[in-house]
Coordinates of C-alpha atoms in Angstrom, one line a residue:
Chain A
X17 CA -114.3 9.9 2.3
X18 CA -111.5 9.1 -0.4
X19 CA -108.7 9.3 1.7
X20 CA -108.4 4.9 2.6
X21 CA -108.6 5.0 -1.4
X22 CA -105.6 7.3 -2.2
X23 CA -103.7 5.7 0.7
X24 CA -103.7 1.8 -1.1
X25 CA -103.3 3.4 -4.4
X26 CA -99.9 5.2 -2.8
X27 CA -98.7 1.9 -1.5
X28 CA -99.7 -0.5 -4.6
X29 CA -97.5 2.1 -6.8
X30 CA -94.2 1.7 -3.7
X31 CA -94.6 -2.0 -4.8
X32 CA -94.3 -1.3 -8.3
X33 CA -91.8 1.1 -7.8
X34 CA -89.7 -1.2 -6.0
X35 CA -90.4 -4.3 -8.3
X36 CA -89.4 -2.1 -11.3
X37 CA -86.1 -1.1 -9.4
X38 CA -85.4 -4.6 -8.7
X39 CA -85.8 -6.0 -11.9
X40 CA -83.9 -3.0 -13.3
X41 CA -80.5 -3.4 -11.2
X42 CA -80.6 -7.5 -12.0
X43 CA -80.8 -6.4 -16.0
X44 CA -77.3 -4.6 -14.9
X45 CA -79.6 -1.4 -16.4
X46 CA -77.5 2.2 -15.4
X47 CA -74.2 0.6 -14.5
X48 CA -70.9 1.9 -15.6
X49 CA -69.4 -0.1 -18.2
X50 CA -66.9 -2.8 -17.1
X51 CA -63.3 -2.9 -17.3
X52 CA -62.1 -5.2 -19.4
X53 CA -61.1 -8.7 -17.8
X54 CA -63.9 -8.0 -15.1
X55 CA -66.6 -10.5 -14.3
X56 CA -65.0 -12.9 -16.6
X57 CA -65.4 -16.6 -15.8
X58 CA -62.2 -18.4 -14.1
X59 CA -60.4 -18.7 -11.2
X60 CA -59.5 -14.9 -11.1
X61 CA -63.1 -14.4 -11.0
X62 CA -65.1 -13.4 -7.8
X63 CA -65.4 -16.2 -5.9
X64 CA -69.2 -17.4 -4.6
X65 CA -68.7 -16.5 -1.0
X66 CA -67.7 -12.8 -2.3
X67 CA -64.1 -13.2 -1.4
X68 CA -61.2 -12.0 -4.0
X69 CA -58.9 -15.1 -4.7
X70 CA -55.6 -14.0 -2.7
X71 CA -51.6 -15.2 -3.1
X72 CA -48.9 -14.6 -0.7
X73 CA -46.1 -13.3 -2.8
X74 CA -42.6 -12.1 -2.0
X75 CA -42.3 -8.4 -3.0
X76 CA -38.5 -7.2 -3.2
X77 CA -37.5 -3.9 -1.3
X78 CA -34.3 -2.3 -0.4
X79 CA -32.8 -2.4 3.0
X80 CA -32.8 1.2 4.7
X81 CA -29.3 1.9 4.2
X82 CA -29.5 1.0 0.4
X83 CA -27.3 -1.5 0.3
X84 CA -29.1 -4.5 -0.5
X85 CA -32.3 -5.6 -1.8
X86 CA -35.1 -7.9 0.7
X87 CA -38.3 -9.6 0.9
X88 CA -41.1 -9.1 2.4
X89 CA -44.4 -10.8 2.3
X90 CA -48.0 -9.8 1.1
X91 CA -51.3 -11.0 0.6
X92 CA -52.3 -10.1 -2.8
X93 CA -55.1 -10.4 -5.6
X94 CA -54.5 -14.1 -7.6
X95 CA -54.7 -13.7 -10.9
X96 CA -54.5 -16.4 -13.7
X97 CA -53.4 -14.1 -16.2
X98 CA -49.8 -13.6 -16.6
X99 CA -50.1 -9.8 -17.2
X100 CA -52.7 -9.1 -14.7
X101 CA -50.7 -10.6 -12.2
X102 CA -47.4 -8.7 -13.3
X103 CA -48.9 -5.8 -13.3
X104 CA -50.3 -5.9 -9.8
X105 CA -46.8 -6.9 -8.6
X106 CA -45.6 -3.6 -9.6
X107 CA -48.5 -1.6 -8.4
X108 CA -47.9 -3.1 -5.2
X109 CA -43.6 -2.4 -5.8
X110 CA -45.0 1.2 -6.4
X111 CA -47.3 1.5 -2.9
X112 CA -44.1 0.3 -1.1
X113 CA -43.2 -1.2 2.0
X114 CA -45.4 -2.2 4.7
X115 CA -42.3 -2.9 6.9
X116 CA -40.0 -0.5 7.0
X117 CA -38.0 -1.7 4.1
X118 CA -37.3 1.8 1.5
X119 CA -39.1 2.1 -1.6
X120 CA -37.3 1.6 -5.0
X121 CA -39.5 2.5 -7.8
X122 CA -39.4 6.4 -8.8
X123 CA -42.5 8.1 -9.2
X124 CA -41.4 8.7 -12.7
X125 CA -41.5 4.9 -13.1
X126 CA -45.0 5.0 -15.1
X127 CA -45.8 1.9 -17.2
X128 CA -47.1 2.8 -20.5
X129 CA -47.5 -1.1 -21.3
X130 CA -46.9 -4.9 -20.5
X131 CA -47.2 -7.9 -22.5
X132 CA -45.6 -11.3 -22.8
X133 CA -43.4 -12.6 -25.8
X134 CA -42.8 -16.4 -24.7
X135 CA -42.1 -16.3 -21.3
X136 CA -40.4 -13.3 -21.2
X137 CA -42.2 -10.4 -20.0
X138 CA -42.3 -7.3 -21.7
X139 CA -42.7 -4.1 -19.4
X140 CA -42.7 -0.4 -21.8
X141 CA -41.8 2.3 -19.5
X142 CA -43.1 5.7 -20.0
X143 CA -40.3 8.5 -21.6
X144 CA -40.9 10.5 -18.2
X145 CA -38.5 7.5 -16.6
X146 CA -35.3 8.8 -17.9
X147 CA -36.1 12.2 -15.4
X148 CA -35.6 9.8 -12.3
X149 CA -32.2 9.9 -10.6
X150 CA -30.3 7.1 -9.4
X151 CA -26.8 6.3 -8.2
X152 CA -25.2 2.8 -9.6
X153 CA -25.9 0.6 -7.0
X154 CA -29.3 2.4 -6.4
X155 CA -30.4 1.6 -9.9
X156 CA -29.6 -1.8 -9.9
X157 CA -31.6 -2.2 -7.2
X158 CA -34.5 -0.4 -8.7
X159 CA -34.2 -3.0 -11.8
X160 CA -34.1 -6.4 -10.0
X161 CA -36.6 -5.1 -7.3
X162 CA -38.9 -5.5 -10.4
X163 CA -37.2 -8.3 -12.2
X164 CA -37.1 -10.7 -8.9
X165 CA -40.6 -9.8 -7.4
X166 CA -42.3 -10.9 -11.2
X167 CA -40.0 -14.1 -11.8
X168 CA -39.9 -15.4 -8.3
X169 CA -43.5 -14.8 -8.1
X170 CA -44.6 -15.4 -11.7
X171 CA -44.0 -19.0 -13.0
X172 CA -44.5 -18.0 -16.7
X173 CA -42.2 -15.5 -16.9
X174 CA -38.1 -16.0 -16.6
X175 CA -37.1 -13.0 -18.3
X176 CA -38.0 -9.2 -18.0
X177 CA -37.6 -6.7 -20.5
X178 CA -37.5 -3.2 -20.2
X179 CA -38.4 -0.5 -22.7
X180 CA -39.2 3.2 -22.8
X181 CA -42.0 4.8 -25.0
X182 CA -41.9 1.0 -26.8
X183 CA -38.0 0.9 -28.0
X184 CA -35.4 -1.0 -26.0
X185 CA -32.6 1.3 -25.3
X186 CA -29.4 0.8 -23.7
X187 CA -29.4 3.3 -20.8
X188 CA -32.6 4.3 -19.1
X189 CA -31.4 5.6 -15.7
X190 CA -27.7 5.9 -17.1
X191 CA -25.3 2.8 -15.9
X192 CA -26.8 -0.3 -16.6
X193 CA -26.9 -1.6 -19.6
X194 CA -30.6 -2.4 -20.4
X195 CA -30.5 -4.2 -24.0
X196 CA -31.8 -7.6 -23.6
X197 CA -34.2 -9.5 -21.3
X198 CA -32.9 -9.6 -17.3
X199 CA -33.2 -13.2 -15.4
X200 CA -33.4 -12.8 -11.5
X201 CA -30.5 -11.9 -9.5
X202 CA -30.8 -13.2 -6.0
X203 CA -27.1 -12.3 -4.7
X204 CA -28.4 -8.8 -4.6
X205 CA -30.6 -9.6 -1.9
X206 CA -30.1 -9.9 2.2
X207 CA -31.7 -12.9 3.6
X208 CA -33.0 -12.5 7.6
Chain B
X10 CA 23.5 -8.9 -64.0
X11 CA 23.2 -10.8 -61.0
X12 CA 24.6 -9.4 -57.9
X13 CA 26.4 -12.2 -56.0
X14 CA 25.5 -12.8 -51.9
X15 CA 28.5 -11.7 -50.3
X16 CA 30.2 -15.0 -48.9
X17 CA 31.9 -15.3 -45.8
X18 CA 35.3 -15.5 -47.4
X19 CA 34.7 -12.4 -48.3
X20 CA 37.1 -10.0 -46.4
X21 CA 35.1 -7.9 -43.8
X22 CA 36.8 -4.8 -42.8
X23 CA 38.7 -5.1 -39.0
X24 CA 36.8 -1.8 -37.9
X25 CA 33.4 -3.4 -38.9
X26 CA 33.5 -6.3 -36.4
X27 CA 32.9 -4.7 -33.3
X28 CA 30.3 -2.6 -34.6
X29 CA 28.3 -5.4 -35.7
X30 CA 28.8 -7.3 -32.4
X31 CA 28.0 -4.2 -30.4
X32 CA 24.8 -4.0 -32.8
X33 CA 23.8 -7.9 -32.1
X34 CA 24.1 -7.6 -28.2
X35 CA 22.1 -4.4 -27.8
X36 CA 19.4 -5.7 -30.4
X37 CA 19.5 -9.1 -27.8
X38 CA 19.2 -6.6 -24.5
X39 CA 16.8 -4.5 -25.5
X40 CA 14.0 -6.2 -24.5
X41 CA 15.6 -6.4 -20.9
X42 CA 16.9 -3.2 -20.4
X43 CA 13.1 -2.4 -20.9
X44 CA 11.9 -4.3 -18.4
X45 CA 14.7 -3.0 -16.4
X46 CA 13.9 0.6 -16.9
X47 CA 10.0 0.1 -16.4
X48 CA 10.8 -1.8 -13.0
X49 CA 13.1 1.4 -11.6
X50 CA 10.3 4.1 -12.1
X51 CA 7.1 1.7 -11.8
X52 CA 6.2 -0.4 -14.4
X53 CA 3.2 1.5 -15.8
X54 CA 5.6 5.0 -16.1
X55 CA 4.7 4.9 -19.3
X56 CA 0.9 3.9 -18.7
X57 CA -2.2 5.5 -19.6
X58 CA -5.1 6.0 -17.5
X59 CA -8.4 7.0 -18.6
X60 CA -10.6 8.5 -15.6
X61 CA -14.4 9.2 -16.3
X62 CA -16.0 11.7 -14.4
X63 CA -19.8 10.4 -14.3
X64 CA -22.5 12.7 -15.5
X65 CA -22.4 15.7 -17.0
X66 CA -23.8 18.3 -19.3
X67 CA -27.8 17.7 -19.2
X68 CA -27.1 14.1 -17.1
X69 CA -26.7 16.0 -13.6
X70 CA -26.7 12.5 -12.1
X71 CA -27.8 12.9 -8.2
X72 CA -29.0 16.1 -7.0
X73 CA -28.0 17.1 -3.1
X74 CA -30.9 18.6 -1.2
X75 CA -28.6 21.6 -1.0
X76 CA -27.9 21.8 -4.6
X77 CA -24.5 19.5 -4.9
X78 CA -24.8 18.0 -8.4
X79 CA -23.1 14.5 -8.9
X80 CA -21.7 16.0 -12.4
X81 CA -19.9 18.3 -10.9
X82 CA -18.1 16.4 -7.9
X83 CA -17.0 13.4 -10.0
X84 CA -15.1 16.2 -12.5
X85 CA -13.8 17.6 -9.5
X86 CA -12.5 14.5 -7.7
X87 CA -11.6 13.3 -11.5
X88 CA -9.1 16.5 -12.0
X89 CA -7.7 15.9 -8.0
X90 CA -6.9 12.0 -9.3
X91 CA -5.0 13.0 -12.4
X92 CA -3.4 16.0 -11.1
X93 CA -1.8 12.7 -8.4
X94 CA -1.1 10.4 -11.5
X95 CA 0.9 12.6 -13.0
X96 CA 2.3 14.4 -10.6
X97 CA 3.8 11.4 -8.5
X98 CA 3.6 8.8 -11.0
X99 CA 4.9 9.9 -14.2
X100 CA 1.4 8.3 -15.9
X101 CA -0.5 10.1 -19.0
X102 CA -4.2 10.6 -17.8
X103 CA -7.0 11.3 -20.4
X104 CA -10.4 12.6 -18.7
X105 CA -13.3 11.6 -20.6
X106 CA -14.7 14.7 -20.0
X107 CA -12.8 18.2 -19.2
X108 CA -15.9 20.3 -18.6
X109 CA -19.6 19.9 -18.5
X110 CA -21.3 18.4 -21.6
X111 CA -22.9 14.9 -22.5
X112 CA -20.8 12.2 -23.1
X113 CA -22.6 8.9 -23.3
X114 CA -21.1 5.4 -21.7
X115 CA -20.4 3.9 -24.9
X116 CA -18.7 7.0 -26.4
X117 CA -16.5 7.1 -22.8
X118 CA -15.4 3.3 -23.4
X119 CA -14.4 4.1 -27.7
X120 CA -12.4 7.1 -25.6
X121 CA -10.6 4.9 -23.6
X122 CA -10.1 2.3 -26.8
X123 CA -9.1 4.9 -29.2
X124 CA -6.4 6.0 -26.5
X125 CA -4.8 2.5 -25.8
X126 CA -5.7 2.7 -22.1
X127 CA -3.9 0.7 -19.7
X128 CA -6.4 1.3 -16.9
X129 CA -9.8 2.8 -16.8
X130 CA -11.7 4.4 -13.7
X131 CA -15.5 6.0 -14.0
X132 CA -16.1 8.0 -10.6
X133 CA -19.5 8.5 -9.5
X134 CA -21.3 8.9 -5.6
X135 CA -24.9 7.5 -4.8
X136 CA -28.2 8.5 -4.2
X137 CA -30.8 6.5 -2.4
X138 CA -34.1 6.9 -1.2
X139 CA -33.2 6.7 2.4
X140 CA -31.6 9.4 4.1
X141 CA -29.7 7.1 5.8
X142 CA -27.8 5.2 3.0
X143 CA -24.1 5.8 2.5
X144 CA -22.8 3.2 0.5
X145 CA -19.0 3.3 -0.8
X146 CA -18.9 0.8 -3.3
X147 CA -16.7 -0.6 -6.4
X148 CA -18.2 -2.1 -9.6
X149 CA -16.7 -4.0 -12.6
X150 CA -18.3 -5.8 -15.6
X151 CA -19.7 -9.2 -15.4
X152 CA -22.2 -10.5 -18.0
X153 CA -25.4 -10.7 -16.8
X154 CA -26.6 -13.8 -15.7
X155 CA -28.4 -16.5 -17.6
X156 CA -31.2 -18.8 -16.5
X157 CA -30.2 -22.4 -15.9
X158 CA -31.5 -24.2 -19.6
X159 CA -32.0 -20.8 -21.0
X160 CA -30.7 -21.1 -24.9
X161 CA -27.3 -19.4 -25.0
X162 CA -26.2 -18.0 -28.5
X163 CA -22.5 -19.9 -29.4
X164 CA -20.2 -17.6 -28.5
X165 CA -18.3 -15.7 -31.7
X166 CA -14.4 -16.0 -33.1
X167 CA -14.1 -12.4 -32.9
X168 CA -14.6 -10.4 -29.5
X169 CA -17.9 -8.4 -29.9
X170 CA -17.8 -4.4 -28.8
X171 CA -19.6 -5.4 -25.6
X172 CA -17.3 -8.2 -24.3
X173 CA -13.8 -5.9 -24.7
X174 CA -13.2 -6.1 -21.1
X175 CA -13.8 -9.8 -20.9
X176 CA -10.6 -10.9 -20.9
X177 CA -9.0 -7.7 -18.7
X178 CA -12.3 -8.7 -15.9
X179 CA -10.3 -10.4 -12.8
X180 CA -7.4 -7.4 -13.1
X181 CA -10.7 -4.9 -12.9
X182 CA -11.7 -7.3 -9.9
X183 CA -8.4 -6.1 -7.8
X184 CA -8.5 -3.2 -9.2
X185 CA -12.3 -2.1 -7.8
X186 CA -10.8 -4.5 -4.4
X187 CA -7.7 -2.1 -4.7
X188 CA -10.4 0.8 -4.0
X189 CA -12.6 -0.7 -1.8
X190 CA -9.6 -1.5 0.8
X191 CA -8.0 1.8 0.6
X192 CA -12.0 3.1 1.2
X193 CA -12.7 1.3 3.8
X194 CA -10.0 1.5 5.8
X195 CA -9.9 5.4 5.4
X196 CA -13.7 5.3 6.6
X197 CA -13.1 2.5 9.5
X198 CA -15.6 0.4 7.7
X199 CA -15.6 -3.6 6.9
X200 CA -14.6 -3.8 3.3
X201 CA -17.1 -5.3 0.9
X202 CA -17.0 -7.0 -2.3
X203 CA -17.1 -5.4 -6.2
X204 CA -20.4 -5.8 -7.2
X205 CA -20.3 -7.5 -10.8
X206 CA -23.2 -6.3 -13.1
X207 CA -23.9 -5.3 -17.2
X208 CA -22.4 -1.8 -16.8
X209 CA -22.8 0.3 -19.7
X210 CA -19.7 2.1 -19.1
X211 CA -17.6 -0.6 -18.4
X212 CA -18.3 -3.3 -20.3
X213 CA -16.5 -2.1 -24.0
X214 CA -13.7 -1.0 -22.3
X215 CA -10.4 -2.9 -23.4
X216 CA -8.5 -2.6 -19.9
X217 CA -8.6 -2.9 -16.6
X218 CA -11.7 -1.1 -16.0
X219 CA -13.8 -0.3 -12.3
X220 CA -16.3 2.5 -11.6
X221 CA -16.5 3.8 -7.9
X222 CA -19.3 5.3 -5.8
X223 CA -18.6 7.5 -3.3
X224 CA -21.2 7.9 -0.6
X225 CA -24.9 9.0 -1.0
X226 CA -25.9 12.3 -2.1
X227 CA -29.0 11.7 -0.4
X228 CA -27.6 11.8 3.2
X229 CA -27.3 14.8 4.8
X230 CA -24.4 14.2 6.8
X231 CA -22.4 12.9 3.5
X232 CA -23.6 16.5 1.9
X233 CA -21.7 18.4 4.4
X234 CA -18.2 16.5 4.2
X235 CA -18.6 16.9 0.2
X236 CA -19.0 20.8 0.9
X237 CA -15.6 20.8 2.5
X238 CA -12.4 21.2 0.3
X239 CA -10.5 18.9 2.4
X240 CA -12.7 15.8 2.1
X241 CA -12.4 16.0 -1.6
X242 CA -8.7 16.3 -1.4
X243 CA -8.4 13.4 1.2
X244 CA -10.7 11.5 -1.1
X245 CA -8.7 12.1 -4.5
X246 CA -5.7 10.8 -2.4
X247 CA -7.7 7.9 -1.0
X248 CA -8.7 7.1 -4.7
X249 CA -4.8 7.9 -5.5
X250 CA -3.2 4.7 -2.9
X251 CA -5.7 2.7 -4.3
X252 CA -4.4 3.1 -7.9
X253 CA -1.1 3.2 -6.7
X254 CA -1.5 0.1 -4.7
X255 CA -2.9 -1.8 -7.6
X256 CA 0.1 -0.8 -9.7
X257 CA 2.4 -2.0 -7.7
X258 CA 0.8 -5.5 -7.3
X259 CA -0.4 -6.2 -10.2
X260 CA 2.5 -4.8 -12.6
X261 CA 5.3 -3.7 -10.0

């Protein structure tokens, strides 16, 4: 009978089969290309053990009656690079409070690009910004929730500068004045 | 031919005395009875006073959930202010808008240059994310602050377009106080400080200069009062004392 035959030929070609797989996946063979910045060597980089390096920064909200801006704490991503780490503040500005502070940042707040000139930190706003509406003291909230959450968590950077579709302008939201680079204003903010 | 300088032995007509002494003193109590006159019908009688109603045209400002527009308010209130000025105070006001169109912040401070304005108000009312927010609040212009050690250009001989309310900064101070006072005591709230900061508006403006904000947009129980003709009339009058008030201590 041919039937012990077929059966070690089946399970020799599993054990190729699975060898071949193996050896594919360690070649990095079918993956989706990597985003730029990822895998790279340094401290950012994936540690050993798995775990993502993490910071606790101070992200700055506005109190729920909208006078004031305050802190609040969170645990997030460490990165080395200036930019990287900028732009994760704001992503995390964007998802908002986790307690129970209000959101500042429109949703037409879209960042088109950010880069650093010296230490001063560059942030190019998409045109779709100038649709958001804000009161005064609303919009200077929304400016130095952004300003104070990447200086006081950023020690490269001591000036932020803002720009839509890559010009600086002087209005963006239409009262403050946003020519120049901002420093961090801290007299806007409610300490607990 | 030379024309000789009268002397003073030259005879002088009897009539012409008086006259010229008459001439002498008023020339010499002019400048008094000036003063005089300004002090017995307030001393800005003559004043002018440029009020900005924020917005307008294709800048709607805030939108109320029930359609209010923030443009449209601030001209409102701005009319129900001058209307006051002039009625009870003698004073010249110039709107920077009378209708709805664009005018941009910089354009609204050359209107108050090119006018000689004694005193400059920009109205405006909030918006906020929470429903909850209701902030009355006064602004004036402060430069913005600089780092400790950051380099600092020298500052100029001549006073740059952005720095024309620099020296006029602590009368906008009482003046945006003047508001805040009068606002808070008509709401039965603790009066807070003028908030300082590089407003667009207000910073080229070469007077006395504050912006207001009345109240959130965004809160629904601040909707309904601006919905009701009296509010806006007890506002405007509000907004009037405040004036008033800073009239009379700063200039009366």
């Amino acid at each position: 009978m041919a039937r012990p035959a077929v059966k070690s030929a089946a399970m020799l070609l599993a054990a190729a089969a699975l060898v071949a797989s193996f050896l594919l996946a360690r070649s990095g063979c079918g993956r989706a290309g990597r985003a730029p910045g990822e895998g790279r060597a340094g401290p950012s980089a994936i540690a050993p053990g798995g775990d993502q390096p993490k910071t606790m920064i101070e992200l700055y909200f506005s109190l729920p009656d909208g006078s004031a801006l305050a802190t609040e704490r969170r645990l997030v991503r460490r990165d080395e690079d200036t930019v990287a780490q900028s732009r994760a503040i704001i992503e995390e500005l964007k998802r908002g409070s986790e307690g129970g502070l209000a959101p500042l940042l429109p949703v037409e707040m879209e960042v088109r690009a950010v880069f650093l000139v010296g230490k001063e930190l560059v942030i190019d706003l998409q045109p779709r910004v100038r649709e958001a509406a804000a009161g005064t003291l609303q919009e200077a909230l929304i400016w130095y929730s952004v300003v104070n959450s990447i200086i006081m968590n950023v020690k490269q950077v001591s000036g932020v500068r803002f720009l839509v579709d890559g010009l600086e302008t002087d209005a963006i939201l239409g009262h403050m004045d946003m020519r120049g680079a901002f420093s961090e204003r801290l007299d806007l903010v409610k300490w607990y | 031919m030379v024309i000789p300088f009268p002397s003073v032995e030259m005879p002088i007509p009897k009539v012409i005395r008086p006259a010229a002494v008459i001439t002498a003193a008023c020339l010499l109590l002019a400048p008094a009875w000036a003063r005089a006159a300004g002090e017995e019908t307030g001393a800005a009688a003559e004043g002018i006073v440029v009020i900005d109603p924020g917005h307008g045209g294709g800048d709607q400002g805030i939108n109320s959930p029930a359609g209010l527009l923030e443009k449209d308010l601030t001209l409102s209130l701005a009319r129900r202010l001058k209307n006051k000025l002039e009625t009870n105070l003698g004073l010249k006001v110039i709107l920077t808008r009378s209708g709805d169109y664009d005018v941009s912040p910089l354009e609204r401070a050359a209107m108050a240059n090119h006018n000689k304005a004694d005193l400059f108000v920009s109205i405006h009312l909030g918006g906020a994310a929470s429903q909850t927010a209701d902030n009355f609040m006064a602004f004036v212009a402060e430069p913005r602050p600089v780092r400790d050690g950051a380099p600092q250009a020298a500052p100029p001989s001549w006073l740059p377009w952005n720095e024309q309310n620099g020296p006029h900064r602590e009368a906008g101070r009482r003046l945006a106080r003047a508001f805040l006072v009068a606002l808070s005591t008509w709401l039965a709230r603790e009066a807070v400080d003028p908030l300082g900061g590089d407003w667009l508006v207000l910073k080229g403006v070469g007077c006395p200069a504050a912006m207001v904000e009345l109240g959130s947009l965004a809160n629904p129980e601040r909707e309904r009062t601006y919905l009701e003709k009296s509010f806006m009339d007890e506002l405007s009058s509000v907004l009037f004392e405040a004036v008033n008030r800073y009239l009379e201590d700063d200039l009366g």
